[in-house]
Amino acid sequence: MIENATNEEVQGQIETENEREGLKVLITSDNPQEELIAKLANLEVEVEWQKIAEPLTSLDDTFTFRHLKPVFDYADKNGIDVVIAVDSTYDKFTLGVRKLVTGSFVLLNIHHTSLILAKLLLENHGSLSCKKSIFITDLLDKLFAKHEASITTIPNLLTPLKEQADFLLSEPDETLFISENQEILLKGQQDSLGYLLSRLILAAKKS
């Protein structure tokens, strides 16, 4: 389980990006992400793309610091503020942010990312529910309880989420699905990836 202090520190890492002039975002992936780049560019941030040196190779594979070390080195030298790693084949993503405004990059794990996203969505959506893997932090349960929102823990939430019965048979309302394999989907949004990443970048820009 992630401690509250850790969660607050990571949330701060995202939010302190607004102190910089002209947020710079780097997307790295196995294939170009033109639609995502255009969507984030509409938020008035600088966005560039770079092919990932070591893409994921299986459903169970997840982004690690090893996958993103070359990208972080480039981002550090070129004044990038936020790194987004996307795998188009397995529908996974993760984030890299600086420890401090001018510090080195840290890779957020699925617990950090899901907590930050859930907090943003709960604060801005009229209604939101969540279905998460049993391996995802219990702090999400406390967060949803605080907002009096529904959350369900599923013992065996496999990847890819879009093919699982729990996803296909879920309610038509917006439901946040989170697997332990860096898969986060917001059912009810046609472009889940673009929407979720837009929420994160807007939070980074927030004044």
Coordinates of N, CA, C and O in Angstrom, one line a residue, residues 76-183:
D76 N 15.4 15.4 -20.1 CA 16.1 16.2 -19.1 C 17.0 17.2 -19.8 O 17.1 18.4 -19.3
K77 N 17.6 16.9 -20.9 CA 18.5 17.8 -21.7 C 17.7 18.8 -22.5 O 18.3 19.9 -22.8
N78 N 16.4 18.5 -22.7 CA 15.7 19.4 -23.6 C 14.5 20.2 -22.9 O 13.6 20.7 -23.6
G79 N 14.6 20.2 -21.6 CA 13.6 21.0 -20.9 C 12.2 20.5 -20.9 O 11.2 21.3 -20.8
I80 N 12.0 19.2 -21.1 CA 10.7 18.6 -21.1 C 10.2 18.5 -19.6 O 10.9 18.2 -18.7
D81 N 8.9 18.8 -19.4 CA 8.3 18.8 -18.1 C 7.6 17.5 -17.7 O 7.7 17.0 -16.6
V82 N 6.9 16.9 -18.7 CA 6.1 15.7 -18.5 C 6.4 14.7 -19.6 O 6.3 15.1 -20.8
V83 N 6.7 13.4 -19.3 CA 6.8 12.4 -20.3 C 5.6 11.4 -20.2 O 5.3 11.0 -19.1
I84 N 5.0 11.1 -21.3 CA 3.9 10.2 -21.4 C 4.3 9.0 -22.2 O 4.7 9.2 -23.4
A85 N 4.3 7.8 -21.7 CA 4.6 6.6 -22.4 C 3.3 5.9 -22.7 O 2.5 5.6 -21.8
V86 N 3.2 5.5 -24.0 CA 1.9 4.9 -24.5 C 2.3 3.6 -25.3 O 3.2 3.7 -26.1
D87 N 1.5 2.6 -25.0 CA 1.6 1.4 -25.9 C 0.3 1.2 -26.6 O -0.7 0.9 -26.0
S88 N 0.3 1.4 -27.9 CA -0.9 1.4 -28.7 C -1.5 -0.1 -28.8 O -2.7 -0.3 -29.0
T89 N -0.6 -1.1 -28.8 CA -1.1 -2.4 -28.9 C -1.8 -2.9 -27.7 O -2.9 -3.6 -27.9
Y90 N -1.3 -2.6 -26.5 CA -1.9 -3.2 -25.3 C -2.7 -2.1 -24.5 O -3.2 -2.4 -23.4
D91 N -2.8 -0.9 -25.1 CA -3.7 0.1 -24.5 C -3.2 0.5 -23.1 O -4.0 0.6 -22.2
K92 N -1.9 0.7 -22.9 CA -1.4 1.0 -21.6 C -0.7 2.4 -21.7 O -0.2 2.8 -22.7
F93 N -0.6 3.0 -20.5 CA 0.2 4.3 -20.5 C 0.8 4.5 -19.1 O 0.3 3.9 -18.1
T94 N 1.8 5.3 -19.0 CA 2.3 5.7 -17.7 C 2.9 7.1 -17.9 O 3.1 7.6 -19.0
L95 N 3.3 7.7 -16.7 CA 3.8 9.1 -16.8 C 5.2 9.2 -16.1 O 5.5 8.5 -15.1
G96 N 6.0 10.1 -16.6 CA 7.2 10.5 -15.9 C 7.2 12.0 -15.6 O 6.8 12.8 -16.5
V97 N 7.4 12.4 -14.4 CA 7.4 13.8 -14.0 C 8.7 14.1 -13.2 O 9.4 13.2 -12.7
R98 N 9.0 15.3 -13.1 CA 10.2 15.7 -12.4 C 10.0 15.7 -10.9 O 8.9 16.0 -10.4
K99 N 11.0 15.3 -10.1 CA 10.9 15.3 -8.7 C 10.7 16.7 -8.1 O 9.9 16.9 -7.2
L100 N 11.4 17.7 -8.7 CA 11.2 19.1 -8.4 C 11.1 19.8 -9.7 O 11.2 19.2 -10.8
V101 N 10.9 21.1 -9.7 CA 10.7 21.9 -11.0 C 11.8 21.6 -11.9 O 11.6 21.5 -13.1
T102 N 13.0 21.6 -11.4 CA 14.2 21.4 -12.3 C 14.9 20.1 -12.0 O 16.1 19.9 -12.3
G103 N 14.3 19.2 -11.3 CA 14.9 17.9 -10.8 C 14.9 16.8 -11.9 O 14.4 17.0 -13.0
S104 N 15.4 15.7 -11.5 CA 15.4 14.5 -12.4 C 14.0 13.9 -12.5 O 13.1 14.2 -11.7
F105 N 13.8 13.0 -13.4 CA 12.5 12.4 -13.7 C 12.3 11.2 -12.7 O 13.2 10.4 -12.4
V106 N 11.0 11.0 -12.3 CA 10.6 9.8 -11.6 C 9.4 9.2 -12.4 O 8.6 9.9 -12.9
L107 N 9.4 7.9 -12.4 CA 8.3 7.2 -13.1 C 7.2 6.9 -12.2 O 7.4 6.2 -11.1
L108 N 6.0 7.4 -12.5 CA 4.9 7.1 -11.6 C 4.4 5.6 -11.9 O 4.3 5.2 -13.0
N109 N 4.1 4.9 -10.8 CA 3.6 3.6 -11.0 C 2.0 3.6 -11.1 O 1.4 4.7 -11.0
I110 N 1.4 2.5 -11.3 CA 0.0 2.4 -11.6 C -0.8 2.9 -10.4 O -1.9 3.5 -10.5
H111 N -0.3 2.8 -9.1 CA -1.0 3.2 -7.9 C -1.0 4.8 -7.9 O -2.0 5.4 -7.7
H112 N 0.2 5.4 -8.2 CA 0.2 6.9 -8.2 C -0.7 7.4 -9.3 O -1.5 8.3 -9.0
T113 N -0.6 6.9 -10.5 CA -1.4 7.4 -11.6 C -2.9 7.2 -11.4 O -3.7 8.1 -11.6
S114 N -3.3 6.1 -10.9 CA -4.7 5.8 -10.6 C -5.3 6.7 -9.5 O -6.4 7.2 -9.6
L115 N -4.5 7.0 -8.5 CA -5.0 7.9 -7.4 C -5.1 9.3 -7.9 O -6.1 10.0 -7.6
I116 N -4.1 9.8 -8.7 CA -4.2 11.1 -9.2 C -5.4 11.3 -10.1 O -6.2 12.3 -10.0
L117 N -5.5 10.4 -11.1 CA -6.7 10.4 -12.0 C -8.0 10.4 -11.3 O -8.9 11.1 -11.6
A118 N -8.1 9.4 -10.4 CA -9.4 9.3 -9.7 C -9.8 10.5 -8.9 O -10.9 11.0 -8.9
K119 N -8.8 11.2 -8.3 CA -9.1 12.4 -7.5 C -9.5 13.5 -8.5 O -10.5 14.2 -8.2
L120 N -8.9 13.6 -9.6 CA -9.3 14.6 -10.6 C -10.7 14.4 -11.1 O -11.5 15.3 -11.3
L121 N -11.0 13.1 -11.4 CA -12.3 12.8 -12.0 C -13.4 12.9 -11.0 O -14.5 13.5 -11.3
L122 N -13.2 12.5 -9.7 CA -14.2 12.6 -8.7 C -14.5 14.1 -8.4 O -15.7 14.4 -8.0
E123 N -13.5 15.0 -8.5 CA -13.7 16.4 -8.2 C -14.5 17.1 -9.4 O -15.0 18.2 -9.2
N124 N -14.5 16.5 -10.6 CA -15.0 17.2 -11.7 C -16.2 16.5 -12.4 O -16.7 17.0 -13.4
H125 N -16.5 15.3 -11.9 CA -17.6 14.5 -12.6 C -18.8 14.4 -11.6 O -18.7 14.3 -10.4
G126 N -20.0 14.5 -12.2 CA -21.2 14.4 -11.4 C -21.4 13.0 -10.8 O -21.8 12.8 -9.7
S127 N -21.0 12.0 -11.6 CA -21.1 10.6 -11.1 C -20.0 9.8 -11.7 O -19.7 9.9 -12.9
L128 N -19.3 9.0 -10.9 CA -18.2 8.2 -11.3 C -18.1 7.0 -10.4 O -18.3 7.1 -9.2
S129 N -18.0 5.8 -11.0 CA -17.7 4.6 -10.3 C -16.4 4.0 -10.7 O -15.8 4.4 -11.7
C130 N -15.9 3.0 -10.0 CA -14.6 2.4 -10.3 C -14.6 0.9 -10.1 O -15.3 0.4 -9.1
K131 N -13.9 0.2 -10.9 CA -13.7 -1.2 -10.8 C -12.2 -1.4 -11.0 O -11.6 -1.1 -12.0
K132 N -11.6 -2.0 -9.9 CA -10.1 -2.1 -9.9 C -9.7 -3.5 -9.6 O -10.4 -4.3 -8.9
S133 N -8.5 -3.8 -10.0 CA -7.9 -5.1 -9.7 C -7.6 -5.1 -8.2 O -7.3 -4.1 -7.5
I134 N -7.6 -6.3 -7.6 CA -7.3 -6.5 -6.2 C -5.9 -6.1 -5.9 O -5.5 -5.8 -4.7
F135 N -5.0 -6.0 -6.9 CA -3.6 -5.6 -6.6 C -3.4 -4.1 -6.7 O -2.3 -3.6 -6.5
I136 N -4.4 -3.3 -6.9 CA -4.3 -1.8 -6.9 C -4.5 -1.3 -5.4 O -5.4 -1.8 -4.7
T137 N -3.8 -0.3 -5.1 CA -3.8 0.3 -3.7 C -5.2 0.5 -3.1 O -6.2 0.9 -3.8
D138 N -5.3 0.1 -1.8 CA -6.6 0.3 -1.1 C -6.9 1.8 -0.8 O -8.0 2.1 -0.4
L139 N -5.9 2.7 -1.1 CA -6.2 4.1 -0.9 C -7.3 4.6 -1.8 O -8.0 5.6 -1.6
L140 N -7.5 3.9 -3.0 CA -8.6 4.2 -3.9 C -9.9 4.0 -3.2 O -10.9 4.8 -3.4
D141 N -10.0 2.9 -2.4 CA -11.3 2.7 -1.7 C -11.6 3.8 -0.7 O -12.8 4.3 -0.7
K142 N -10.6 4.3 0.0 CA -10.8 5.4 0.9 C -11.2 6.7 0.1 O -12.1 7.5 0.6
L143 N -10.6 6.9 -1.0 CA -10.9 8.1 -1.8 C -12.3 8.1 -2.3 O -13.0 9.1 -2.2
F144 N -12.8 7.0 -2.9 CA -14.1 6.9 -3.4 C -15.1 6.9 -2.2 O -16.2 7.5 -2.4
A145 N -14.8 6.4 -1.1 CA -15.7 6.4 0.1 C -15.8 7.9 0.5 O -17.0 8.3 0.9
K146 N -14.8 8.7 0.5 CA -14.8 10.1 0.9 C -15.8 10.8 0.0 O -16.5 11.8 0.4
H147 N -15.9 10.5 -1.3 CA -16.7 11.1 -2.2 C -18.1 10.4 -2.4 O -18.9 10.8 -3.2
E148 N -18.3 9.4 -1.5 CA -19.6 8.6 -1.5 C -19.8 8.1 -2.9 O -21.0 8.1 -3.4
A149 N -18.8 7.6 -3.6 CA -18.9 7.0 -4.9 C -18.6 5.5 -4.8 O -17.9 5.0 -4.0
S150 N -19.2 4.8 -5.8 CA -19.1 3.3 -5.8 C -17.7 2.8 -6.3 O -17.2 3.3 -7.3
I151 N -17.1 1.9 -5.6 CA -15.9 1.2 -6.1 C -16.0 -0.3 -5.8 O -16.4 -0.7 -4.7
T152 N -15.5 -1.1 -6.7 CA -15.6 -2.5 -6.6 C -14.2 -3.1 -6.9 O -13.5 -2.7 -7.9
T153 N -13.7 -4.0 -6.0 CA -12.4 -4.7 -6.2 C -12.7 -6.0 -6.8 O -13.5 -6.8 -6.3
I154 N -12.0 -6.3 -7.9 CA -12.2 -7.5 -8.7 C -11.0 -8.4 -8.5 O -9.9 -8.0 -8.9
P155 N -11.1 -9.7 -8.1 CA -10.0 -10.5 -7.8 C -9.1 -10.8 -9.1 O -7.9 -11.0 -9.0
N156 N -9.8 -11.0 -10.2 CA -9.1 -11.4 -11.4 C -9.5 -10.5 -12.6 O -10.2 -10.9 -13.5
L157 N -8.9 -9.3 -12.6 CA -9.2 -8.3 -13.7 C -8.0 -8.4 -14.7 O -7.0 -7.7 -14.5
L158 N -8.2 -9.1 -15.7 CA -7.2 -9.4 -16.7 C -7.0 -8.3 -17.7 O -7.8 -7.4 -17.9
T159 N -5.9 -8.4 -18.5 CA -5.6 -7.5 -19.6 C -5.8 -8.3 -20.9 O -5.5 -9.5 -20.9
P160 N -6.4 -7.7 -22.0 CA -6.8 -6.3 -22.1 C -8.2 -6.1 -21.5 O -9.1 -7.0 -21.6
L161 N -8.4 -5.0 -20.9 CA -9.7 -4.7 -20.2 C -10.9 -4.8 -21.1 O -11.9 -5.2 -20.7
K162 N -10.7 -4.3 -22.3 CA -11.9 -4.2 -23.2 C -12.4 -5.6 -23.6 O -13.6 -5.6 -24.1
E163 N -11.7 -6.6 -23.3 CA -12.2 -7.9 -23.7 C -12.7 -8.7 -22.5 O -13.2 -9.8 -22.6
Q164 N -12.7 -8.1 -21.3 CA -13.2 -8.7 -20.1 C -14.7 -8.6 -19.8 O -15.2 -7.5 -20.1
A165 N -15.3 -9.6 -19.3 CA -16.7 -9.6 -19.1 C -17.1 -8.4 -18.1 O -18.1 -7.8 -18.3
D166 N -16.3 -8.2 -17.1 CA -16.6 -7.1 -16.2 C -16.6 -5.7 -16.9 O -17.4 -4.9 -16.5
F167 N -15.9 -5.6 -17.9 CA -15.9 -4.3 -18.7 C -17.1 -4.3 -19.6 O -17.8 -3.3 -19.7
L168 N -17.3 -5.4 -20.4 CA -18.3 -5.4 -21.4 C -19.7 -5.4 -20.8 O -20.6 -4.8 -21.4
L169 N -19.9 -5.9 -19.6 CA -21.2 -6.0 -19.0 C -21.5 -4.9 -17.9 O -22.5 -4.9 -17.3
S170 N -20.5 -4.0 -17.8 CA -20.7 -2.9 -16.8 C -21.7 -1.9 -17.2 O -22.2 -1.8 -18.4
E171 N -22.1 -1.0 -16.3 CA -23.1 0.0 -16.5 C -22.6 1.0 -17.6 O -21.5 1.2 -17.9
P172 N -23.6 1.6 -18.3 CA -23.3 2.5 -19.4 C -22.7 3.8 -18.9 O -22.1 4.6 -19.6
D173 N -22.9 4.1 -17.6 CA -22.4 5.4 -17.0 C -20.9 5.3 -16.9 O -20.3 4.2 -17.1
E174 N -20.2 6.4 -16.7 CA -18.8 6.4 -16.7 C -18.2 5.6 -15.5 O -18.5 5.8 -14.3
T175 N -17.4 4.6 -15.8 CA -16.8 3.7 -14.9 C -15.3 3.7 -15.1 O -14.9 3.4 -16.3
L176 N -14.5 3.9 -14.1 CA -13.0 3.9 -14.3 C -12.6 2.5 -14.0 O -12.8 1.9 -12.9
F177 N -11.9 1.8 -15.0 CA -11.4 0.5 -14.8 C -9.9 0.6 -14.7 O -9.2 1.3 -15.5
I178 N -9.3 -0.2 -13.7 CA -7.9 -0.1 -13.4 C -7.3 -1.5 -13.2 O -7.7 -2.2 -12.3
S179 N -6.4 -1.9 -14.1 CA -5.7 -3.2 -13.9 C -4.4 -3.0 -13.4 O -3.8 -1.8 -13.4
E180 N -3.7 -4.0 -12.9 CA -2.4 -3.9 -12.3 C -1.3 -3.7 -13.4 O -0.2 -3.4 -13.1
N181 N -1.7 -3.9 -14.7 CA -0.8 -3.9 -15.8 C -0.7 -2.6 -16.5 O -0.6 -2.5 -17.8
Q182 N -0.9 -1.4 -15.8 CA -0.8 -0.1 -16.4 C -1.9 0.2 -17.4 O -1.8 1.0 -18.3
E183 N -3.0 -0.5 -17.2 CA -4.2 -0.2 -18.1 C -5.2 0.5 -17.3 O -5.7 0.0 -16.2

